[in-house]
mmCIF file of C-alpha atoms and ligand atoms in Angstrom:
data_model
loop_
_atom_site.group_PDB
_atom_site.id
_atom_site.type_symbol
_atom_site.label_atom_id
_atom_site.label_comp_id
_atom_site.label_asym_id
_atom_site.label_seq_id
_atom_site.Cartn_x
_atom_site.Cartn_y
_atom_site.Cartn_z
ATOM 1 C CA UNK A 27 0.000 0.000 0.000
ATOM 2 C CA UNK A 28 1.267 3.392 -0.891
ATOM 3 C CA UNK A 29 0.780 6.179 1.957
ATOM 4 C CA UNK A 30 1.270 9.755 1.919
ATOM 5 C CA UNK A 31 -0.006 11.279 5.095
ATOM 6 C CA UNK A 32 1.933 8.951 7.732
ATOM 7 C CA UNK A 33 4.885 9.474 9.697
ATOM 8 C CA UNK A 34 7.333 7.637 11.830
ATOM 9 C CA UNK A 35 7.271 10.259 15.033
ATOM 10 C CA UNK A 36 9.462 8.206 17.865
ATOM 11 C CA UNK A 37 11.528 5.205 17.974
ATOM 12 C CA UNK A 38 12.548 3.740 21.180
ATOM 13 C CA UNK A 39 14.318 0.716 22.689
ATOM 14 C CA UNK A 40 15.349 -0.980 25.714
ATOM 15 C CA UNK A 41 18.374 -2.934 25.359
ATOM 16 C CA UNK A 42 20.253 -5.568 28.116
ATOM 17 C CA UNK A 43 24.030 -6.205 27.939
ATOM 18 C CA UNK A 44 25.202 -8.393 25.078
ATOM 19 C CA UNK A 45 27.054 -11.757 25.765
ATOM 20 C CA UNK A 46 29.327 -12.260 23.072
ATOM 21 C CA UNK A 47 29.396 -15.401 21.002
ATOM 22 C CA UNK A 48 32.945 -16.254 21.955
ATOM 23 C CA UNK A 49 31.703 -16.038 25.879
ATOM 24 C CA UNK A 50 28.810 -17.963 25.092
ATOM 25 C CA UNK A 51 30.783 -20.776 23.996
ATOM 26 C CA UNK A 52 33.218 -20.527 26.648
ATOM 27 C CA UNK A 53 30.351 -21.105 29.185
ATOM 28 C CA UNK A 54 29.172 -24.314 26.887
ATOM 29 C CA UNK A 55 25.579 -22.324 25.656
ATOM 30 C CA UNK A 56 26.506 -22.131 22.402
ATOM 31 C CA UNK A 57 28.561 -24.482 20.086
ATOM 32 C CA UNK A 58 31.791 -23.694 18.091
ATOM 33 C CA UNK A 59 30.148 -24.679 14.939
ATOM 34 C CA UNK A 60 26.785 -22.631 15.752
ATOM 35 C CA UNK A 61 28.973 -19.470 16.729
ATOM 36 C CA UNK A 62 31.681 -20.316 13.664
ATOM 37 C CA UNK A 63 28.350 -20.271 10.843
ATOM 38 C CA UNK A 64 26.320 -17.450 12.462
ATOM 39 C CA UNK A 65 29.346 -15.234 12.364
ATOM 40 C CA UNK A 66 27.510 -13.406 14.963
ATOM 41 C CA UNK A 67 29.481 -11.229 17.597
ATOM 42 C CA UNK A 68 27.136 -11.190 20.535
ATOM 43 C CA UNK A 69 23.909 -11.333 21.410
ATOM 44 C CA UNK A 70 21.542 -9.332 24.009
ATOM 45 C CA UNK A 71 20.811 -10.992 27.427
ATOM 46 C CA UNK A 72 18.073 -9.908 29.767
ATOM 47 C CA UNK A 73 19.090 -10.094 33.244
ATOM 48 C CA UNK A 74 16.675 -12.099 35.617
ATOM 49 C CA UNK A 75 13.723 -10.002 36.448
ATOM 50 C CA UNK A 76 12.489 -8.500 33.866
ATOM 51 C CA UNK A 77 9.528 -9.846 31.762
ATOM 52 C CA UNK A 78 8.852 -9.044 27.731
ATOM 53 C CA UNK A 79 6.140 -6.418 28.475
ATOM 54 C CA UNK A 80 8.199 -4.504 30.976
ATOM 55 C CA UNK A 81 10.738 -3.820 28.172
ATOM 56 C CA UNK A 82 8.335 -2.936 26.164
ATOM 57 C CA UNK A 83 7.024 -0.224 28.203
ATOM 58 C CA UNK A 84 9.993 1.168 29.018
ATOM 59 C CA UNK A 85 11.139 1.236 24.932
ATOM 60 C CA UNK A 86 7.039 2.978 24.590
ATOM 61 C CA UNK A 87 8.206 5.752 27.172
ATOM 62 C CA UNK A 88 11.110 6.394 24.795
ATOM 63 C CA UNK A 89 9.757 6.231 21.959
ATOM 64 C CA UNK A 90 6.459 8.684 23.077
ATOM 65 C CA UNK A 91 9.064 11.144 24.472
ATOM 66 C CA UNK A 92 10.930 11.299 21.082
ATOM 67 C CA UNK A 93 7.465 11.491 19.713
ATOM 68 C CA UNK A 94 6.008 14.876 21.621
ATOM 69 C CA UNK A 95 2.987 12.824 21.072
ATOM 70 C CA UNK A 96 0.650 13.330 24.144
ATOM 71 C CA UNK A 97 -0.536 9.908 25.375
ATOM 72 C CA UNK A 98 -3.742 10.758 25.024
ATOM 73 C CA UNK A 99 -3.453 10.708 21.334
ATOM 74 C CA UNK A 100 -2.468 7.243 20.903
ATOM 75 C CA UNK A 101 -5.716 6.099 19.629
ATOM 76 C CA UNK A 102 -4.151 2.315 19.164
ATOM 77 C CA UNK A 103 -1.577 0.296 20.941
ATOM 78 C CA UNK A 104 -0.548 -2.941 19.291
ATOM 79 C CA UNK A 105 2.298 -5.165 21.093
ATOM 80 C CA UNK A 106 3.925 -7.727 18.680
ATOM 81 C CA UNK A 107 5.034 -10.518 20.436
ATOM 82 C CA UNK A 108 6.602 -14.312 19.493
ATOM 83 C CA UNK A 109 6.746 -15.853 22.928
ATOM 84 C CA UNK A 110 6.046 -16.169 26.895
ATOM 85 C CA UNK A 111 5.114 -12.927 27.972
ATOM 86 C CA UNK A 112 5.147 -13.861 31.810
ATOM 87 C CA UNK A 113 1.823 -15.622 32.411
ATOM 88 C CA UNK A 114 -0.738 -17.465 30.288
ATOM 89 C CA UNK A 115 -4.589 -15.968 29.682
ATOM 90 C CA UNK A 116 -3.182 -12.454 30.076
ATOM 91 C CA UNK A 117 -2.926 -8.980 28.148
ATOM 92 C CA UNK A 118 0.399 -8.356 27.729
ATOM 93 C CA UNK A 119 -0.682 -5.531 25.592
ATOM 94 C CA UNK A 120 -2.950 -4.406 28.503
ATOM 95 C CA UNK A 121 0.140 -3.937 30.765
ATOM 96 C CA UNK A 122 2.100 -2.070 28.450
ATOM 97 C CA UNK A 123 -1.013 0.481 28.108
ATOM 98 C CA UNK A 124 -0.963 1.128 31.808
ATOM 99 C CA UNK A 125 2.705 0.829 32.281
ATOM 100 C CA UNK A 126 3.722 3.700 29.515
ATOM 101 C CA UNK A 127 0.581 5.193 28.147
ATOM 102 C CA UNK A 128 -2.670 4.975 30.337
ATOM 103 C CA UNK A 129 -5.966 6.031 28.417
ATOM 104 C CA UNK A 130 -8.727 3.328 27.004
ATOM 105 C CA UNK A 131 -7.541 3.433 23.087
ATOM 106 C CA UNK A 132 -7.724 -0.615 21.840
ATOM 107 C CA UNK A 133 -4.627 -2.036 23.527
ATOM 108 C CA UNK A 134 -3.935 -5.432 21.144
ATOM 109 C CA UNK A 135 -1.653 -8.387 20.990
ATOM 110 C CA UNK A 136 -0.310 -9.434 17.480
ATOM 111 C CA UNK A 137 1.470 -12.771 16.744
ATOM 112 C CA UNK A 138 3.085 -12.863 13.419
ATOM 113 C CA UNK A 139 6.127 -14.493 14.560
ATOM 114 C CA UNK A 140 9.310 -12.516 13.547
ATOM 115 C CA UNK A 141 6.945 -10.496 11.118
ATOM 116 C CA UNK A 142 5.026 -9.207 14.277
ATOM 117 C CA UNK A 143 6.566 -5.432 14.265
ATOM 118 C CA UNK A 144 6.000 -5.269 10.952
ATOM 119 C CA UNK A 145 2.594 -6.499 10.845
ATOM 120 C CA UNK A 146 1.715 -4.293 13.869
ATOM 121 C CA UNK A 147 2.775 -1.211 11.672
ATOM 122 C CA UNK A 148 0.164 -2.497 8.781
ATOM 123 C CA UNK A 149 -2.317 -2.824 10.890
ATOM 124 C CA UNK A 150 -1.555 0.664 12.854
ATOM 125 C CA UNK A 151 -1.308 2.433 9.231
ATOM 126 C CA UNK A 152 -4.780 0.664 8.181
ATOM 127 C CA UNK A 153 -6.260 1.249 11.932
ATOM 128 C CA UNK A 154 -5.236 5.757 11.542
ATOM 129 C CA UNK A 155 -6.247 6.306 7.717
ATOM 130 C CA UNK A 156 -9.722 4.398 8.731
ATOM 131 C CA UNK A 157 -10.755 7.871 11.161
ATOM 132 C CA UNK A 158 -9.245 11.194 10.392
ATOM 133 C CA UNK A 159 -10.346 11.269 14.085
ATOM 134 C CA UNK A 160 -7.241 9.137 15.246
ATOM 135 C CA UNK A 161 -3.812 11.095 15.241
ATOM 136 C CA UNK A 162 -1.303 8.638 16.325
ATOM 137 C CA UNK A 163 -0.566 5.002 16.940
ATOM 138 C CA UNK A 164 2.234 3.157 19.386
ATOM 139 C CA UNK A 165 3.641 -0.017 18.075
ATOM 140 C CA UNK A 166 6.161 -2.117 20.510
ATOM 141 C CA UNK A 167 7.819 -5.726 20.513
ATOM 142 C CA UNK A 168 9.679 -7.426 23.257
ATOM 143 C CA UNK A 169 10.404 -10.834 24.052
ATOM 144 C CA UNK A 170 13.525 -13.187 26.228
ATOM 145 C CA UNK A 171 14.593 -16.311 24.681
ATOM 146 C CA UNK A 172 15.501 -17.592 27.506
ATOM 147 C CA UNK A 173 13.982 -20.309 30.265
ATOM 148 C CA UNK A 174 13.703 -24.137 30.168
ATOM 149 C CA UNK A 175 12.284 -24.313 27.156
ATOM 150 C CA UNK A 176 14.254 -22.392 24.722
ATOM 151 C CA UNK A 177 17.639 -22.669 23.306
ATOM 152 C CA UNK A 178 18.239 -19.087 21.971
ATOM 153 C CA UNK A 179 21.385 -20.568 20.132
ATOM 154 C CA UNK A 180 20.315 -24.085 19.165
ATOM 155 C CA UNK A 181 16.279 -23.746 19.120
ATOM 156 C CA UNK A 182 16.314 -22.521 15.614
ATOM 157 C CA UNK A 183 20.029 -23.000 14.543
ATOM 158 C CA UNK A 184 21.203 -20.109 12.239
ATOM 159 C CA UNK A 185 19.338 -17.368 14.393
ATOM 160 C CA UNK A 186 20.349 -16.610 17.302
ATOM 161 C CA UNK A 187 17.568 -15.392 19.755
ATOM 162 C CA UNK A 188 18.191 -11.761 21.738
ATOM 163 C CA UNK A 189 16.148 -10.181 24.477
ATOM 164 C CA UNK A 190 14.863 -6.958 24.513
ATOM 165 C CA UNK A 191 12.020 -4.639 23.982
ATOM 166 C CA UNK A 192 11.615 -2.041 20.932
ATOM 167 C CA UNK A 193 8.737 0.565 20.641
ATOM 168 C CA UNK A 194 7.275 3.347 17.560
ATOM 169 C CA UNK A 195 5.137 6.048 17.387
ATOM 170 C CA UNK A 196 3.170 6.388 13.925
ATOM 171 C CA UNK A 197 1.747 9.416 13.388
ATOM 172 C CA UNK A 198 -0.325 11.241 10.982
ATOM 173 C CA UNK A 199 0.193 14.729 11.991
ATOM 174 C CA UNK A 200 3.907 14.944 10.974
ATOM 175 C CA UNK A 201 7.522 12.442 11.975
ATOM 176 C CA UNK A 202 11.253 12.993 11.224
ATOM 177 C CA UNK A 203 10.280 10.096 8.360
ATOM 178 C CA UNK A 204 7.805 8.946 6.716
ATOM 179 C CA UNK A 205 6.280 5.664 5.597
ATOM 180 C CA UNK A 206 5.890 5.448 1.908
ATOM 181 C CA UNK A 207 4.939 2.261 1.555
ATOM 182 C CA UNK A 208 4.046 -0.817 3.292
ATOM 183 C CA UNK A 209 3.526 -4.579 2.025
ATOM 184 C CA UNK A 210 2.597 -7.635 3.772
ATOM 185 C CA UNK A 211 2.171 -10.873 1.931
ATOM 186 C CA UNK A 212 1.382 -14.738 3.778
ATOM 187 C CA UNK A 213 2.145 -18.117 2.331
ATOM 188 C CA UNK A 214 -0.284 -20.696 4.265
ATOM 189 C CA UNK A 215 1.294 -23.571 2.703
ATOM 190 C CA UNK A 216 4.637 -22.907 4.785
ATOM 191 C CA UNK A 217 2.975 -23.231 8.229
ATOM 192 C CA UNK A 218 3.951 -26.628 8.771
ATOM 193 C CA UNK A 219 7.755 -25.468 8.970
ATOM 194 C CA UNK A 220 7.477 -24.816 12.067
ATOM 195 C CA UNK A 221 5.298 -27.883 13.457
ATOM 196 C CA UNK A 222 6.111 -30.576 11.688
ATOM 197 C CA UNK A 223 6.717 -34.075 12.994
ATOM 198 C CA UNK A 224 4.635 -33.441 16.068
ATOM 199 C CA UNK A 225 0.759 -33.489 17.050
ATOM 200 C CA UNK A 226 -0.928 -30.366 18.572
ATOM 201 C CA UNK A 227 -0.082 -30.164 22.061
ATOM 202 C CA UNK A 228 2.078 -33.370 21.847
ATOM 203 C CA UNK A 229 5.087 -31.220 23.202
ATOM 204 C CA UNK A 230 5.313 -27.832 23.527
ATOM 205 C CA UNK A 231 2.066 -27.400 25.097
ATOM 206 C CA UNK A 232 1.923 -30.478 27.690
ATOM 207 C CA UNK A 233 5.547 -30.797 28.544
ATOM 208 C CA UNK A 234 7.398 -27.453 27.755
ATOM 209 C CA UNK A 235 9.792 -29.434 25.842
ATOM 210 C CA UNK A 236 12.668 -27.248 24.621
ATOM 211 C CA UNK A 237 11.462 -25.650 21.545
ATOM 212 C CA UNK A 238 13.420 -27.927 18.646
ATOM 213 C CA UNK A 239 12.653 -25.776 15.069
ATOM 214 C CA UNK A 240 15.520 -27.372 13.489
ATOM 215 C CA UNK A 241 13.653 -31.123 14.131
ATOM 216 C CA UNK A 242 10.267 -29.799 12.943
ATOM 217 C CA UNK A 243 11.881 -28.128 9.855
ATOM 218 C CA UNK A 244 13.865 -31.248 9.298
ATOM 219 C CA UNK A 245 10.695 -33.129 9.356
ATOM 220 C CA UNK A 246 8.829 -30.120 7.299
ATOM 221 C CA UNK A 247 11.462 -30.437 4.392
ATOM 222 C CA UNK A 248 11.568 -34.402 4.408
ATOM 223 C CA UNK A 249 7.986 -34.050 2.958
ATOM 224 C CA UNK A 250 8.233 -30.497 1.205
ATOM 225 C CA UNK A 251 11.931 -30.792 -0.287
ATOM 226 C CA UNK A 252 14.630 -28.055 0.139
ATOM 227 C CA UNK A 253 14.754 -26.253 -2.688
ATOM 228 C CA UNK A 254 10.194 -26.028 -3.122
ATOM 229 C CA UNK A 255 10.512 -24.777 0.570
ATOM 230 C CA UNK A 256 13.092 -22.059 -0.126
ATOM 231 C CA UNK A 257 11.648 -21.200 -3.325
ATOM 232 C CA UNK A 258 8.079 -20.797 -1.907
ATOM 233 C CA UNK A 259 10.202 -18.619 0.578
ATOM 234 C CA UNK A 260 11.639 -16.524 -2.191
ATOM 235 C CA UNK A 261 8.769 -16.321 -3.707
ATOM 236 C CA UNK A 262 6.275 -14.689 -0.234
ATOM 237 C CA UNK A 263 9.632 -12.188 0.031
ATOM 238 C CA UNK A 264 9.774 -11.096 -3.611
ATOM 239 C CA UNK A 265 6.463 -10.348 -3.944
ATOM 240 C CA UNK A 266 6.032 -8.077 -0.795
ATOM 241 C CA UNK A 267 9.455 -6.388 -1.970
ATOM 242 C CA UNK A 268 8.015 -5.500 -5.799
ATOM 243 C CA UNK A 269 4.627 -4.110 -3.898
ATOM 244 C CA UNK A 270 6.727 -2.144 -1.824
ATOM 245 C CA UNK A 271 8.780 -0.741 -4.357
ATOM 246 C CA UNK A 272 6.178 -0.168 -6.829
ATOM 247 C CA UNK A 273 3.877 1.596 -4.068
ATOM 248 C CA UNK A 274 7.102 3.677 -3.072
ATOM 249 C CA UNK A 275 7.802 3.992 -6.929
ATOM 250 C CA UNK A 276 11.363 2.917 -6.823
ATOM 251 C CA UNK A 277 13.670 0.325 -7.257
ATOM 252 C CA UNK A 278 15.972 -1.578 -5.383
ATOM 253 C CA UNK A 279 19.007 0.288 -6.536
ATOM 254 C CA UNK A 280 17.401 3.424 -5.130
ATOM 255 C CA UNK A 281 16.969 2.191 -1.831
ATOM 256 C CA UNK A 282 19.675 3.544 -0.113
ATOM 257 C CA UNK A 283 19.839 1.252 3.268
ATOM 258 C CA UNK A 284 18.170 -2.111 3.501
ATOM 259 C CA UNK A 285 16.917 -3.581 7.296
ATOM 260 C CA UNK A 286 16.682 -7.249 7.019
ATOM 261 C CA UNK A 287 15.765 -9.692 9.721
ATOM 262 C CA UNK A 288 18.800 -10.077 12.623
ATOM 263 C CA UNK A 289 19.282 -13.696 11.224
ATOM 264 C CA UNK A 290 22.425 -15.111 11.306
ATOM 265 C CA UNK A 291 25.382 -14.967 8.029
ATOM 266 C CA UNK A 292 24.868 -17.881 6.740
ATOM 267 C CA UNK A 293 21.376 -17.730 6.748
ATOM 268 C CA UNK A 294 20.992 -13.951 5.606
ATOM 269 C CA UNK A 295 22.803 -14.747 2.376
ATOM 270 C CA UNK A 296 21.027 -17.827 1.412
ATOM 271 C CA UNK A 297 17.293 -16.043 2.046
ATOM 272 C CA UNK A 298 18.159 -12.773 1.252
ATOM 273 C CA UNK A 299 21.363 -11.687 0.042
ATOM 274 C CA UNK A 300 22.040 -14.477 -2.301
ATOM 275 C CA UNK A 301 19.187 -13.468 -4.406
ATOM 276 C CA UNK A 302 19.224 -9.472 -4.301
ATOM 277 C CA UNK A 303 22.102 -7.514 -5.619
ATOM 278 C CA UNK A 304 22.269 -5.494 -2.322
ATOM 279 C CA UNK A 305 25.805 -5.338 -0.829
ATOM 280 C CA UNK A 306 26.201 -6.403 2.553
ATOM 281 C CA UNK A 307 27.819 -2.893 3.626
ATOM 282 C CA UNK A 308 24.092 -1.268 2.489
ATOM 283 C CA UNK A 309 22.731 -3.490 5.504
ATOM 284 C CA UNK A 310 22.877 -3.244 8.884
ATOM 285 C CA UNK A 311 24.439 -6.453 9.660
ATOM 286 C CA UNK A 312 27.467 -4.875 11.310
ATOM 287 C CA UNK A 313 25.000 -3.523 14.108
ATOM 288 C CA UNK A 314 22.607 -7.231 13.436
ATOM 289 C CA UNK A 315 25.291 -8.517 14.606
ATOM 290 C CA UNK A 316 25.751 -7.736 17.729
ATOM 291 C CA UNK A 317 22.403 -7.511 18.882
ATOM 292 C CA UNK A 318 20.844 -10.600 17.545
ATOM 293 C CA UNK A 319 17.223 -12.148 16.623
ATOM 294 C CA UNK A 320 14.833 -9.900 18.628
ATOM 295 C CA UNK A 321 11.908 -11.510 16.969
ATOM 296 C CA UNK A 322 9.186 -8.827 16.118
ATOM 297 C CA UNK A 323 11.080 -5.923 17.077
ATOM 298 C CA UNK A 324 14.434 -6.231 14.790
ATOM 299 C CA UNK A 325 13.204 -3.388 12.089
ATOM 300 C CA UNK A 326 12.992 -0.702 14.866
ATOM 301 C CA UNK A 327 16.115 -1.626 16.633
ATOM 302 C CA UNK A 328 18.015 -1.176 13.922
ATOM 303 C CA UNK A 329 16.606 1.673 12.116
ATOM 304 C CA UNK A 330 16.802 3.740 15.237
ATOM 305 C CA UNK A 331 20.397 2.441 15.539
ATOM 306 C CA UNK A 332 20.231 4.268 11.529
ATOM 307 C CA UNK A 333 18.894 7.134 12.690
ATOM 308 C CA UNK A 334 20.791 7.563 15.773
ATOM 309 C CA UNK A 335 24.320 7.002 14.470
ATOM 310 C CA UNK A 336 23.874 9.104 10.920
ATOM 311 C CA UNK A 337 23.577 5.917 9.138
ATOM 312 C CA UNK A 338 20.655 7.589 7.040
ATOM 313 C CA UNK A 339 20.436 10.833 5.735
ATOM 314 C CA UNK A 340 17.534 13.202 5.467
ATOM 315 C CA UNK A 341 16.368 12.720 2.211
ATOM 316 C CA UNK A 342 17.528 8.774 1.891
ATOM 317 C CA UNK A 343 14.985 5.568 2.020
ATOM 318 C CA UNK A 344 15.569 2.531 3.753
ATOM 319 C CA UNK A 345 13.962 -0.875 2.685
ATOM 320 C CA UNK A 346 12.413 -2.555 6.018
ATOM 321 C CA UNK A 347 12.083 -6.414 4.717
ATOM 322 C CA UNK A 348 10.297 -8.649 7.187
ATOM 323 C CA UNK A 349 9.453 -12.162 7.920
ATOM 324 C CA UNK A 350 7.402 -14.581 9.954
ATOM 325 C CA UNK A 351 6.576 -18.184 10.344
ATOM 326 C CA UNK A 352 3.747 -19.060 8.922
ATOM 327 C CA UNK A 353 5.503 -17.542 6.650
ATOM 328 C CA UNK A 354 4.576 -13.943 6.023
ATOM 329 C CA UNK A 355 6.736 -11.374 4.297
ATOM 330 C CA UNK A 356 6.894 -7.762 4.637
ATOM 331 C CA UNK A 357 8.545 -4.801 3.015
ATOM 332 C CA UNK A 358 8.261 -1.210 4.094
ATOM 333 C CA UNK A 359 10.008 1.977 2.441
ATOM 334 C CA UNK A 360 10.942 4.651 4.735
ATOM 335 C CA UNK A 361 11.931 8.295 3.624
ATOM 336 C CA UNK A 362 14.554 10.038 6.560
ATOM 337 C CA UNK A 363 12.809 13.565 6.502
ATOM 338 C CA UNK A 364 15.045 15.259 9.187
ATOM 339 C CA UNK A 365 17.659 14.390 11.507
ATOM 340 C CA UNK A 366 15.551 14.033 15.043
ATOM 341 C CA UNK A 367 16.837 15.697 18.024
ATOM 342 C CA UNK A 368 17.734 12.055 19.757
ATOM 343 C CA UNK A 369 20.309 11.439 17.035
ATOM 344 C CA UNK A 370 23.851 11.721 17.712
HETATM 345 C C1 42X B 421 10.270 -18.683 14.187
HETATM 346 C C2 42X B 421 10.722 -17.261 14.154
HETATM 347 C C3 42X B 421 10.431 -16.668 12.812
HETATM 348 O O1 42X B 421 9.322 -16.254 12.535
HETATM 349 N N1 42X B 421 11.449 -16.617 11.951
HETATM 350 C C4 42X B 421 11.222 -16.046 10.606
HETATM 351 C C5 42X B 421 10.736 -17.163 9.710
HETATM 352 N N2 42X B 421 11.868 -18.001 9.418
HETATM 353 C C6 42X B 421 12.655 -17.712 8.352
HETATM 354 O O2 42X B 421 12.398 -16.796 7.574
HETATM 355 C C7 42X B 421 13.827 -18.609 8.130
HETATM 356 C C8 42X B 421 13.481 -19.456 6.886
HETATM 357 N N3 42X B 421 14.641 -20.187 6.466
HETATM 358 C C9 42X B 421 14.993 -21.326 7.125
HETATM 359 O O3 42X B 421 14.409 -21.791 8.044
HETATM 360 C C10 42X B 421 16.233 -22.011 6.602
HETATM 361 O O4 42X B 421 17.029 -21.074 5.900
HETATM 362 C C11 42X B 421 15.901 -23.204 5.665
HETATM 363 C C12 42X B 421 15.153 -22.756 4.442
HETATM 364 C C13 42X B 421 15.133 -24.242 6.440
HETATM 365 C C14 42X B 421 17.257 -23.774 5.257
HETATM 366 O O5 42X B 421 17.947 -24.124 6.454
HETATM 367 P P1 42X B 421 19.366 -23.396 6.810
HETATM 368 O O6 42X B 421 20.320 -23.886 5.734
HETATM 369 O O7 42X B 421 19.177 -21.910 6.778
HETATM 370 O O8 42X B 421 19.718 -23.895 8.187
#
């Protein structure tokens, strides 16, 4: 969808301390060989204490003070989210509300899986142009990979899993960017990627087993093949990126930075960069890196980390590409309009 009257007004995060790979193998968490292929440098580790939707609310208070939105102008709150959020048959999204921003706008959980800050922004776009009435909406994501039962190196082997909690303020009254475009496309037929080889409930849901992707893909491409699956991939990714594009009327070679998800090397160049003639220095991977897979909130991470550091200029776009199980693909193009006053 192409958008002319909506604006990216705050960004916000709230980051723990990164444990590098190197210590992480030292300590026996991670593997050589995981570390070695991921080629990432560290990851973010929440210390004990601190649940998903408490990060989120404290990214969401810096994020609306970036804004100058006034709370009571958030007229939707949506909190992306991929797993526990501290207690079952709960709002996390509810908490959040009264933690940063109070008032009684819809306060909603989305679960898109990695997609879910992305999705959350499609939905918040859709959700302001519906009213003229409604100026402004707060998006967040946090989650912590960490507990009994989940391996945040070896769950899903070839992304490794950070903590933290990310937050934006959409706007239609006016931003230091502005969204130009937004596409979100699902592929059904993938959902079985990340369930196959076991019955509903058969382990994650009775027995908290450790969450084992890698077995369920395993099982998943034993039936579906390789190169189908990764094709049917390519295909979801491509067609939310020409969408994008067209609705931003550009092309790839214009783009000027690209956000991609915080996967590892290996697997960043054989779903992404393998098949788009994007450099890896137009990327963020150098900051990916070190931060890890924050599941539905690594888009805002790093394009604040953009913003902040200079990394995009007033005037520049930057491609936001997305992805979920499920699978669902986004792409986003974002036009820097000024330099905020929280950048370096
Ligand atoms: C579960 C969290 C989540 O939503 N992640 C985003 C969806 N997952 C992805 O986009 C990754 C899809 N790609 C893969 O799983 C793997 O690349 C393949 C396609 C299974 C090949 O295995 P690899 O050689 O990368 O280990």
């Amino acid at each position: 969808m192409r958008f002319d009257g909506l604006y990216l007004a705050g960004l916000g995060s709230w980051l723990p301390p990164a444990t590098t790979s190197a210590e992480a193998v030292r300590s026996g968490q991670c593997s050589a060989e995981t570390a070695r292929k991921s080629e990432m440098e560290s990851v973010l580790v929440a210390p004990d204490g601190i649940a998903p939707p408490e990060m989120a609310a404290r990214a969401a208070r810096v994020a609306l003070e970036r804004s100058g939105v006034a709370r009571g102008d958030i007229a939707v709150l949506l909190h992306a989210t991929l797993f526990h959020q501290g207690y079952d048959l709960w709002s996390p999204a509810a908490y959040v509300q009264r933690a940063a921003v109070g008032g009684t706008c819809p306060a909603i959980e989305v679960r898109q899986v990695s997609n879910g800050g992305m999705a959350a922004l499609d939905l918040a776009a859709s959700y302001l142009l519906a009213d003229p009435a409604r100026q402004a909406a707060l998006i967040t994501a946090a989650d912590r990979f960490d507990g009994p039962d989940f391996d945040r190196w070896h769950s899903d082997p070839g992304t490794a899993y950070a903590d933290g909690g990310t937050a934006m303020v959409l706007s239609r009254v006016g931003g230091f960017a502005r969204l130009r475009s937004l596409a979100v496309v699902s592929g059904p037929e993938l959902e079985g990627m990340h369930r196959a080889g076991a019955a509903f409930g058969e382990v994650e849901m009775r027995t908290r087993q450790l969450v084992d992707l890698d077995a369920h893909k395993r099982s998943y491409l034993s039936e579906a093949g390789m190169s189908q699956t990764l094709a049917a991939i390519l295909d979801g990714q491509r067609e939310a990126l020409k969408r994008a594009l067209s609705d931003a009327e550009l092309e790839l070679s214009d783009v000027d930075r690209l956000v991609l998800p915080h996967f590892g090397r290996r697997r960043l160049v054989s779903n992404y960069l393998r098949h788009m003639d994007v450099p890896l220095e137009r990327t963020t991977w150098d900051f990916d890196s070190k931060i890890g897979h924050l599941g539905a909130g690594d888009h805002i991470v790093s394009l604040e980390n953009l913003v902040r550091t200079g990394g995009l200029q007033p005037g520049q776009t930057c491609l936001l590409m997305g992805v979920g199980a499920g699978f669902s693909w986004s792409s986003a193009v974002i036009e820097l309009l000024e330099k905020p006053e929280w950048a370096d």
